[in-house]
CSV table of N, CA and C in Angstrom, one decimal:
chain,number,residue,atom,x,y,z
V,1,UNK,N,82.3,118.5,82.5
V,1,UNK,CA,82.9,117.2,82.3
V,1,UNK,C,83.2,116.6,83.7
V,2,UNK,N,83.5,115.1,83.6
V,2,UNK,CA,83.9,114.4,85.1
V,2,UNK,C,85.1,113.8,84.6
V,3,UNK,N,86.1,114.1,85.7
V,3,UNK,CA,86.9,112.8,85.2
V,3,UNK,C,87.2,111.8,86.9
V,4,UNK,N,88.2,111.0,86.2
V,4,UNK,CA,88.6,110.0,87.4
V,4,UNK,C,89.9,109.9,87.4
V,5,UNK,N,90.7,110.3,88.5
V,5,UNK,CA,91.6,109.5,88.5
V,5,UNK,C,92.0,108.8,89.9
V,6,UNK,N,92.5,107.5,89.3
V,6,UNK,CA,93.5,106.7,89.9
V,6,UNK,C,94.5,106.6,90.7
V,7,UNK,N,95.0,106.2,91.7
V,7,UNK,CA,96.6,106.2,92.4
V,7,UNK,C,97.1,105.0,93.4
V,8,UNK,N,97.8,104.7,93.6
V,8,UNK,CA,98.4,103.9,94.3
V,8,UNK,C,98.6,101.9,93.8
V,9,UNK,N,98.9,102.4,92.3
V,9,UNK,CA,99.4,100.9,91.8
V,9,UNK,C,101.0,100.5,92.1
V,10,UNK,N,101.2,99.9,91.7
V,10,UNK,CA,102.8,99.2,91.8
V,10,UNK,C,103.2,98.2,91.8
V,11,UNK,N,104.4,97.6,92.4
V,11,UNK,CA,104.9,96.8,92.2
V,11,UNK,C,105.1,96.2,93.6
V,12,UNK,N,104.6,95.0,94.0
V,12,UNK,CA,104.4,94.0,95.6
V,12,UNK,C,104.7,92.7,95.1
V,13,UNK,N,105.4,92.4,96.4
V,13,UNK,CA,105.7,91.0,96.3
V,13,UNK,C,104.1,90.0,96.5
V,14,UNK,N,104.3,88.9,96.6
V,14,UNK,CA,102.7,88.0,96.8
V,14,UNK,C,103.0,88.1,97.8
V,15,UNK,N,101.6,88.2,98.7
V,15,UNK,CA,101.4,88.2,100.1
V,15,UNK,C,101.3,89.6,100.2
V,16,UNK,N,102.0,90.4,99.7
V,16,UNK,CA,101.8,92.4,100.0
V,16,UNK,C,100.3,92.9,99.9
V,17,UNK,N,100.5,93.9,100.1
V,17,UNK,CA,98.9,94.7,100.1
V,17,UNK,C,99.7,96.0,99.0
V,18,UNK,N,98.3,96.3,99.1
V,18,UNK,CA,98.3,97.8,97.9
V,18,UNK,C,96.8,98.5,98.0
V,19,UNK,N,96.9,99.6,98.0
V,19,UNK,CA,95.6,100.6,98.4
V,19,UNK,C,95.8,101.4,97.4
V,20,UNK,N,94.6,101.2,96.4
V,20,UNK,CA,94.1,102.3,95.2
V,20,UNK,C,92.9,102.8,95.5
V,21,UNK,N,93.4,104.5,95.1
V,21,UNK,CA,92.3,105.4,95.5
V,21,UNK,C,91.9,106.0,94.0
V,22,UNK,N,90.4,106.2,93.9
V,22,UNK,CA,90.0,106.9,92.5
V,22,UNK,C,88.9,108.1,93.1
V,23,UNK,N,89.5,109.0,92.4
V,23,UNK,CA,88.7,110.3,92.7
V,23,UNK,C,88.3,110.9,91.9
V,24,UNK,N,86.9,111.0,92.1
V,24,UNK,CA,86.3,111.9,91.0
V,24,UNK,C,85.7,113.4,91.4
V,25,UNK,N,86.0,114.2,90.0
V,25,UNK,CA,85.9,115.9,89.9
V,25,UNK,C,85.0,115.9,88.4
V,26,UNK,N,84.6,117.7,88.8
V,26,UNK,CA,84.2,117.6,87.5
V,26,UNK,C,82.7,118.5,88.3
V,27,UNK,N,81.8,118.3,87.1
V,27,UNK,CA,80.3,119.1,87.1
V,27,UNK,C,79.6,117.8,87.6
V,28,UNK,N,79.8,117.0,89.3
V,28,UNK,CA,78.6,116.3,89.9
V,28,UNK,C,78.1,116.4,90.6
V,29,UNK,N,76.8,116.1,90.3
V,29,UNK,CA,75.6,116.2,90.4
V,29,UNK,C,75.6,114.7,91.5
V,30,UNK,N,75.5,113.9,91.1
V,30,UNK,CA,75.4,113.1,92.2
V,30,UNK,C,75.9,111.3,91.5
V,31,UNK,N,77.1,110.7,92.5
V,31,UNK,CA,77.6,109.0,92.0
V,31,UNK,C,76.5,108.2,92.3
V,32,UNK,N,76.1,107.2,92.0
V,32,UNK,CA,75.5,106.1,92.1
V,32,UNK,C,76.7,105.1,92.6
V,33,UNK,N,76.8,104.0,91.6
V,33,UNK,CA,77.4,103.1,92.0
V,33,UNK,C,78.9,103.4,91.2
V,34,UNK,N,80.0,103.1,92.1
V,34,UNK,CA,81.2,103.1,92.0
V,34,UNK,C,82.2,102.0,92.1
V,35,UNK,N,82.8,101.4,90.9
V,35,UNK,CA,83.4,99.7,90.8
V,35,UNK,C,84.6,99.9,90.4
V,36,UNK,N,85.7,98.6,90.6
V,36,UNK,CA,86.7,98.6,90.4
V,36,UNK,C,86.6,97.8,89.4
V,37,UNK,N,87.6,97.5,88.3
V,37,UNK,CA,87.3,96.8,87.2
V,37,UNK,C,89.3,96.3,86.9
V,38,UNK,N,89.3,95.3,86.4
V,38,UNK,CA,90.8,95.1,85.9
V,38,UNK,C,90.9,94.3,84.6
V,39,UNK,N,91.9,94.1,84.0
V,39,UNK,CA,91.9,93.8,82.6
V,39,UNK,C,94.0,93.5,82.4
V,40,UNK,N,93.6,92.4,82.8
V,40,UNK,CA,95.0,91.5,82.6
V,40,UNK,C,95.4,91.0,81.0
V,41,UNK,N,96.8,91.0,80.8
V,41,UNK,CA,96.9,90.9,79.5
V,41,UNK,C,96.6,89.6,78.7
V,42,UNK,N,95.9,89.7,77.7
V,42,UNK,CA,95.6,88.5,76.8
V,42,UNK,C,93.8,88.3,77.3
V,43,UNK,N,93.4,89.0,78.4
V,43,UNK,CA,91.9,88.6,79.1
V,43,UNK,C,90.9,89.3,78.7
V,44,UNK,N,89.5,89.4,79.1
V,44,UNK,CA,89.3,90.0,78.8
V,44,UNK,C,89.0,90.9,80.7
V,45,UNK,N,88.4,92.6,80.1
V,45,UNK,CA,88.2,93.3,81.7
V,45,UNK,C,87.2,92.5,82.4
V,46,UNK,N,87.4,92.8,83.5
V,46,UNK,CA,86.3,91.8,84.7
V,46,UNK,C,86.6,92.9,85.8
V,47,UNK,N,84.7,92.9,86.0
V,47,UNK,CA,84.6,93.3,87.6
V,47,UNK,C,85.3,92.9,88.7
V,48,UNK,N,86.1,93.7,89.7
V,48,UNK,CA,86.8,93.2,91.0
V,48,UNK,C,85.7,93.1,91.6
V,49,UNK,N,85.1,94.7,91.6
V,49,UNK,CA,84.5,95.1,93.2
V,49,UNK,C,83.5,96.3,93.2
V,50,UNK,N,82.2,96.6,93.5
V,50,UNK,CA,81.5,97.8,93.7
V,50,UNK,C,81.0,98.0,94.3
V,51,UNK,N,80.4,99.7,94.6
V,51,UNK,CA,79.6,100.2,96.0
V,51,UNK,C,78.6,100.8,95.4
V,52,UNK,N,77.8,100.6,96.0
V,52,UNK,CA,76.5,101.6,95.7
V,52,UNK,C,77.1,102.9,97.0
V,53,UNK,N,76.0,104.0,96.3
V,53,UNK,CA,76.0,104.9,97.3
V,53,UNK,C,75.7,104.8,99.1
V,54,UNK,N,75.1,103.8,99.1
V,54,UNK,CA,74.5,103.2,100.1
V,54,UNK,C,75.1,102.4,101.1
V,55,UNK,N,76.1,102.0,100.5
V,55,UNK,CA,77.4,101.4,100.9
V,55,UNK,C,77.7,99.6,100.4
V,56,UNK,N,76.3,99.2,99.7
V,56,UNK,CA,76.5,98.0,99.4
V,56,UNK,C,77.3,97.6,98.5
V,57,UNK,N,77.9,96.1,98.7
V,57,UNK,CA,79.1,96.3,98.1
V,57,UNK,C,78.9,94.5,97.1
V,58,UNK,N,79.4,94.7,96.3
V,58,UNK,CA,79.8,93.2,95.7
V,58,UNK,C,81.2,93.2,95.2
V,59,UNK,N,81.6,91.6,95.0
V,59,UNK,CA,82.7,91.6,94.7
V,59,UNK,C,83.0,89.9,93.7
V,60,UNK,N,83.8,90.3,93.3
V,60,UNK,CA,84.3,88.9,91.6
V,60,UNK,C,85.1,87.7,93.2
V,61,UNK,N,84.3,86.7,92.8
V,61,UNK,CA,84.9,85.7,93.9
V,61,UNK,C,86.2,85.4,94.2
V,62,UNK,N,86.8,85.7,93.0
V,62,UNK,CA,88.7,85.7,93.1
V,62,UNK,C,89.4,86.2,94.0
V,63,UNK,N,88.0,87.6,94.9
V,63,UNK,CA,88.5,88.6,95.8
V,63,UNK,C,88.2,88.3,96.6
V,64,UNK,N,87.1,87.6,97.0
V,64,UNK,CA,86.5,87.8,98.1
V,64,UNK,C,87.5,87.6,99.7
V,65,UNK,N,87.3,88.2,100.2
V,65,UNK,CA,87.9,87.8,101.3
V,65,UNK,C,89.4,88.4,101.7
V,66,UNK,N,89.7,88.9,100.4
V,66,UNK,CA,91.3,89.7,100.2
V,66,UNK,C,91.0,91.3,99.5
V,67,UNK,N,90.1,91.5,99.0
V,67,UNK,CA,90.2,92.7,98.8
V,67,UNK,C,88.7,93.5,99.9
V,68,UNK,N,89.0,94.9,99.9
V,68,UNK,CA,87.8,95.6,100.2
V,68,UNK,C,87.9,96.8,99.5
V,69,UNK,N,86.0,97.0,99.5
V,69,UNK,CA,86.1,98.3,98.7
V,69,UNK,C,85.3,99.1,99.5
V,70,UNK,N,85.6,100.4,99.5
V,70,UNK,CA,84.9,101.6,100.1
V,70,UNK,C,84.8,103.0,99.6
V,71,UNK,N,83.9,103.6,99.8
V,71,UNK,CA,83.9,105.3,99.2
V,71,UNK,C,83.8,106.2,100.5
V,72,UNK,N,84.1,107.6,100.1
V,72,UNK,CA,83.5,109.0,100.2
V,72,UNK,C,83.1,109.3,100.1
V,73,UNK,N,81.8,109.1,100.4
V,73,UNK,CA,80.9,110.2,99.1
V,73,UNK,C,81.0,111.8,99.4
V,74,UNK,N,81.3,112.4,100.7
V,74,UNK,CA,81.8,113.5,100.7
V,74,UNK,C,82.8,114.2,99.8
V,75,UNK,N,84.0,112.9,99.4
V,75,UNK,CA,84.9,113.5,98.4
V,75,UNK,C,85.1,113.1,97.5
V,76,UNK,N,83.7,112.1,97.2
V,76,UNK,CA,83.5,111.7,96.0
V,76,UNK,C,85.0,109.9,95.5
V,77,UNK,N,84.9,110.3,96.4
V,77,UNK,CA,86.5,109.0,96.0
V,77,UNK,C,86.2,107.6,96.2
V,78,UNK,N,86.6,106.6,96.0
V,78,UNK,CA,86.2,105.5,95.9
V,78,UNK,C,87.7,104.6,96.5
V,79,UNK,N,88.1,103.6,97.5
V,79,UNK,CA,89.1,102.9,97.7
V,79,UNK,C,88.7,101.3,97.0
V,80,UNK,N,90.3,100.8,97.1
V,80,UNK,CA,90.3,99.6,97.1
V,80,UNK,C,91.3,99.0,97.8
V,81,UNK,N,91.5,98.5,99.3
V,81,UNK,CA,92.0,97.7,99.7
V,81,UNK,C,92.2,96.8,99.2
V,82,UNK,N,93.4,95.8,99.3
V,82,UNK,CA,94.2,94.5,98.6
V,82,UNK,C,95.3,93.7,98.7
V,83,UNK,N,94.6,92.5,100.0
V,83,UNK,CA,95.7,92.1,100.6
V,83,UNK,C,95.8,90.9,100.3
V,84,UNK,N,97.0,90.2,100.6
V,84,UNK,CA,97.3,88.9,100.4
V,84,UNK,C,97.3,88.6,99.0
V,85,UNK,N,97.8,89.2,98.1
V,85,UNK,CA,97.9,89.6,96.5
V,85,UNK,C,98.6,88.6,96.1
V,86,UNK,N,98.4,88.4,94.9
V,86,UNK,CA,98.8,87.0,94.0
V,86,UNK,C,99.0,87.5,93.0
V,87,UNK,N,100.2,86.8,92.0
V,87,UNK,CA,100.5,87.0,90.6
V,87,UNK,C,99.5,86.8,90.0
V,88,UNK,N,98.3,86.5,90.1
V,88,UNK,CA,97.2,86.7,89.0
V,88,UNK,C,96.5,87.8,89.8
V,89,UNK,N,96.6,88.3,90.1
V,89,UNK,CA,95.7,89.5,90.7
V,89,UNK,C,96.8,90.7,89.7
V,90,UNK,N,97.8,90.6,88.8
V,90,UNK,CA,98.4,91.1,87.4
V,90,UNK,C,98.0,91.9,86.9
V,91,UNK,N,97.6,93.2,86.6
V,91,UNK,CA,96.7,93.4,85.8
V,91,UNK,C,96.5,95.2,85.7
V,92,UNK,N,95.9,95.6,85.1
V,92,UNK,CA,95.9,97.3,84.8
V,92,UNK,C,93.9,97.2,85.8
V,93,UNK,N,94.2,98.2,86.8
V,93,UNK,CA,93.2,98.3,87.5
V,93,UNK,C,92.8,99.8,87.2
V,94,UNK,N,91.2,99.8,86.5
V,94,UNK,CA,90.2,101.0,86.1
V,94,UNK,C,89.0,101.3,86.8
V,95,UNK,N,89.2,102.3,87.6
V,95,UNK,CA,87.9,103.1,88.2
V,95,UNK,C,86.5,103.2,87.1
V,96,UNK,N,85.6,103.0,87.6
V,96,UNK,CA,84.3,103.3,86.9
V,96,UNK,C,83.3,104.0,87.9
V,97,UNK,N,82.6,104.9,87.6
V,97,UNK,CA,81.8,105.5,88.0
V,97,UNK,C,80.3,105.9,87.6
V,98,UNK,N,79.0,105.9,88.1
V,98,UNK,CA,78.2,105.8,87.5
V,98,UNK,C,77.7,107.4,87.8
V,99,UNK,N,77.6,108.4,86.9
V,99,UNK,CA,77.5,109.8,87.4
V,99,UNK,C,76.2,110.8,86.7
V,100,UNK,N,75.6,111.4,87.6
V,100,UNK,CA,74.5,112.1,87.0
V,100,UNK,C,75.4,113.4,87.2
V,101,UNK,N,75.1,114.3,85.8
V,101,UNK,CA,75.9,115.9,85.8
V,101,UNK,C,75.5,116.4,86.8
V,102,UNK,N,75.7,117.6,87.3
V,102,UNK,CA,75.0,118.8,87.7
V,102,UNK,C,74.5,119.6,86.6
V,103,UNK,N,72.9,119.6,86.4
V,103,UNK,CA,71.9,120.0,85.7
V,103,UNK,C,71.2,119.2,85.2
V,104,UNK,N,71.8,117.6,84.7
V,104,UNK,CA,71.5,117.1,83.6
V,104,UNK,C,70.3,116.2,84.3
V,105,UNK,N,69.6,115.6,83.5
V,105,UNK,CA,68.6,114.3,84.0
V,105,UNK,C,69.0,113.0,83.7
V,106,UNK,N,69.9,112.4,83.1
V,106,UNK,CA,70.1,111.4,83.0
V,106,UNK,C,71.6,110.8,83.5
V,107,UNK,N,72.2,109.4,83.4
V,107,UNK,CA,73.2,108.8,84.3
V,107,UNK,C,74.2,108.8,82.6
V,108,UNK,N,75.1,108.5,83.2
V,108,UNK,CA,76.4,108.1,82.1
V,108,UNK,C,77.9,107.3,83.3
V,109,UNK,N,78.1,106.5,82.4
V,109,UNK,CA,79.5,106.3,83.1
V,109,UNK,C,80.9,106.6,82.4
V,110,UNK,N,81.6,106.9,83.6
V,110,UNK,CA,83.1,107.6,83.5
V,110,UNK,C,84.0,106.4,83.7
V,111,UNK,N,85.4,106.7,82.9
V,111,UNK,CA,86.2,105.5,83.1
V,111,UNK,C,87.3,106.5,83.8
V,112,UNK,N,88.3,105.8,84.8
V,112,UNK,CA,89.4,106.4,84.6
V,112,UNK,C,91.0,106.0,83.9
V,113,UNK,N,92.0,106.5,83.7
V,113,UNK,CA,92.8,106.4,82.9
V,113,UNK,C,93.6,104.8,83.5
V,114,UNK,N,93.6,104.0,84.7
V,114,UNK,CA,93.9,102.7,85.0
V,114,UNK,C,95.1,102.7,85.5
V,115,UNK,N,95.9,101.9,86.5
V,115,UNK,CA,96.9,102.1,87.0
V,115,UNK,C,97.8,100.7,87.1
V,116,UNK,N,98.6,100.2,87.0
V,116,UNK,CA,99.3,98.8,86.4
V,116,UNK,C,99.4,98.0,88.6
V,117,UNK,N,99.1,97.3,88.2
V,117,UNK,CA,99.1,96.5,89.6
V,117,UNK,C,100.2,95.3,89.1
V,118,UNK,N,101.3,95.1,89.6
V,118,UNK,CA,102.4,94.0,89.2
V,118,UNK,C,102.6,93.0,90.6
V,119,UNK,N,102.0,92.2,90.5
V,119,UNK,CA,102.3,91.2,91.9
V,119,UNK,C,103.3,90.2,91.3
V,120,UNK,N,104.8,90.1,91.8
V,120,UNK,CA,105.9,89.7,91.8
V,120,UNK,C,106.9,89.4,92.6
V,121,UNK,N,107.3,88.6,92.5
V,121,UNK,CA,108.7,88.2,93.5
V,121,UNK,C,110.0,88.6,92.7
């Protein structure tokens, strides 16, 4: 099995920064692409931000310019830098990962359990 987890949500005033890290364990075989994803209340989920292995990256235009994303692939982890944050940047932030087993031939994606991001004064 793979799982993911999440860390470093909380509570920032606007203007603060916040760095979430998602790390993935488990039987892999090898990540493809690795995205940040959020899901504010009443909305529906929306892409922040992803990496391919490769290092290419995209991102949801809301971020551009304030957030960055980067991985490990050594330790399999995935960041998200996030600065100059806004009360609509609100929202429960979920790791996704695109994972082939070790053994298996085919891809599947992993979610992780999501971590509450609160931008407030």
């Amino acid at each position: 099995q793979v799982q993911l987890v999440e860390s470093g949500g909380g509570l920032v005033q606007p203007g603060g920064s916040l760095r979430l890290t998602c790390a993935a364990s488990g039987s892999i075989g090898f990540i493809n692409t690795m995205g940040w994803y959020r899901q504010a209340p009443g909305k529906q989920r929306e892409l922040v931000a992803a990496i391919t292995s490769g290092g290419t990256t995209d991102y949801a235009d809301s971020v551009k310019g304030r957030f960055t994303i980067s991985r490990d692939n050594a330790k399999n982890t995935v960041y998200l830098q996030m600065n100059s944050l806004r009360p609509e940047d609100t929202a429960v932030y979920s790791c996704n990962a695109n994972v082939r087993r070790l053994g298996a031939l085919g891809w599947r994606y992993y979610w992780g359990q999501g971590t509450q991001v609160t931008v407030s004064s």
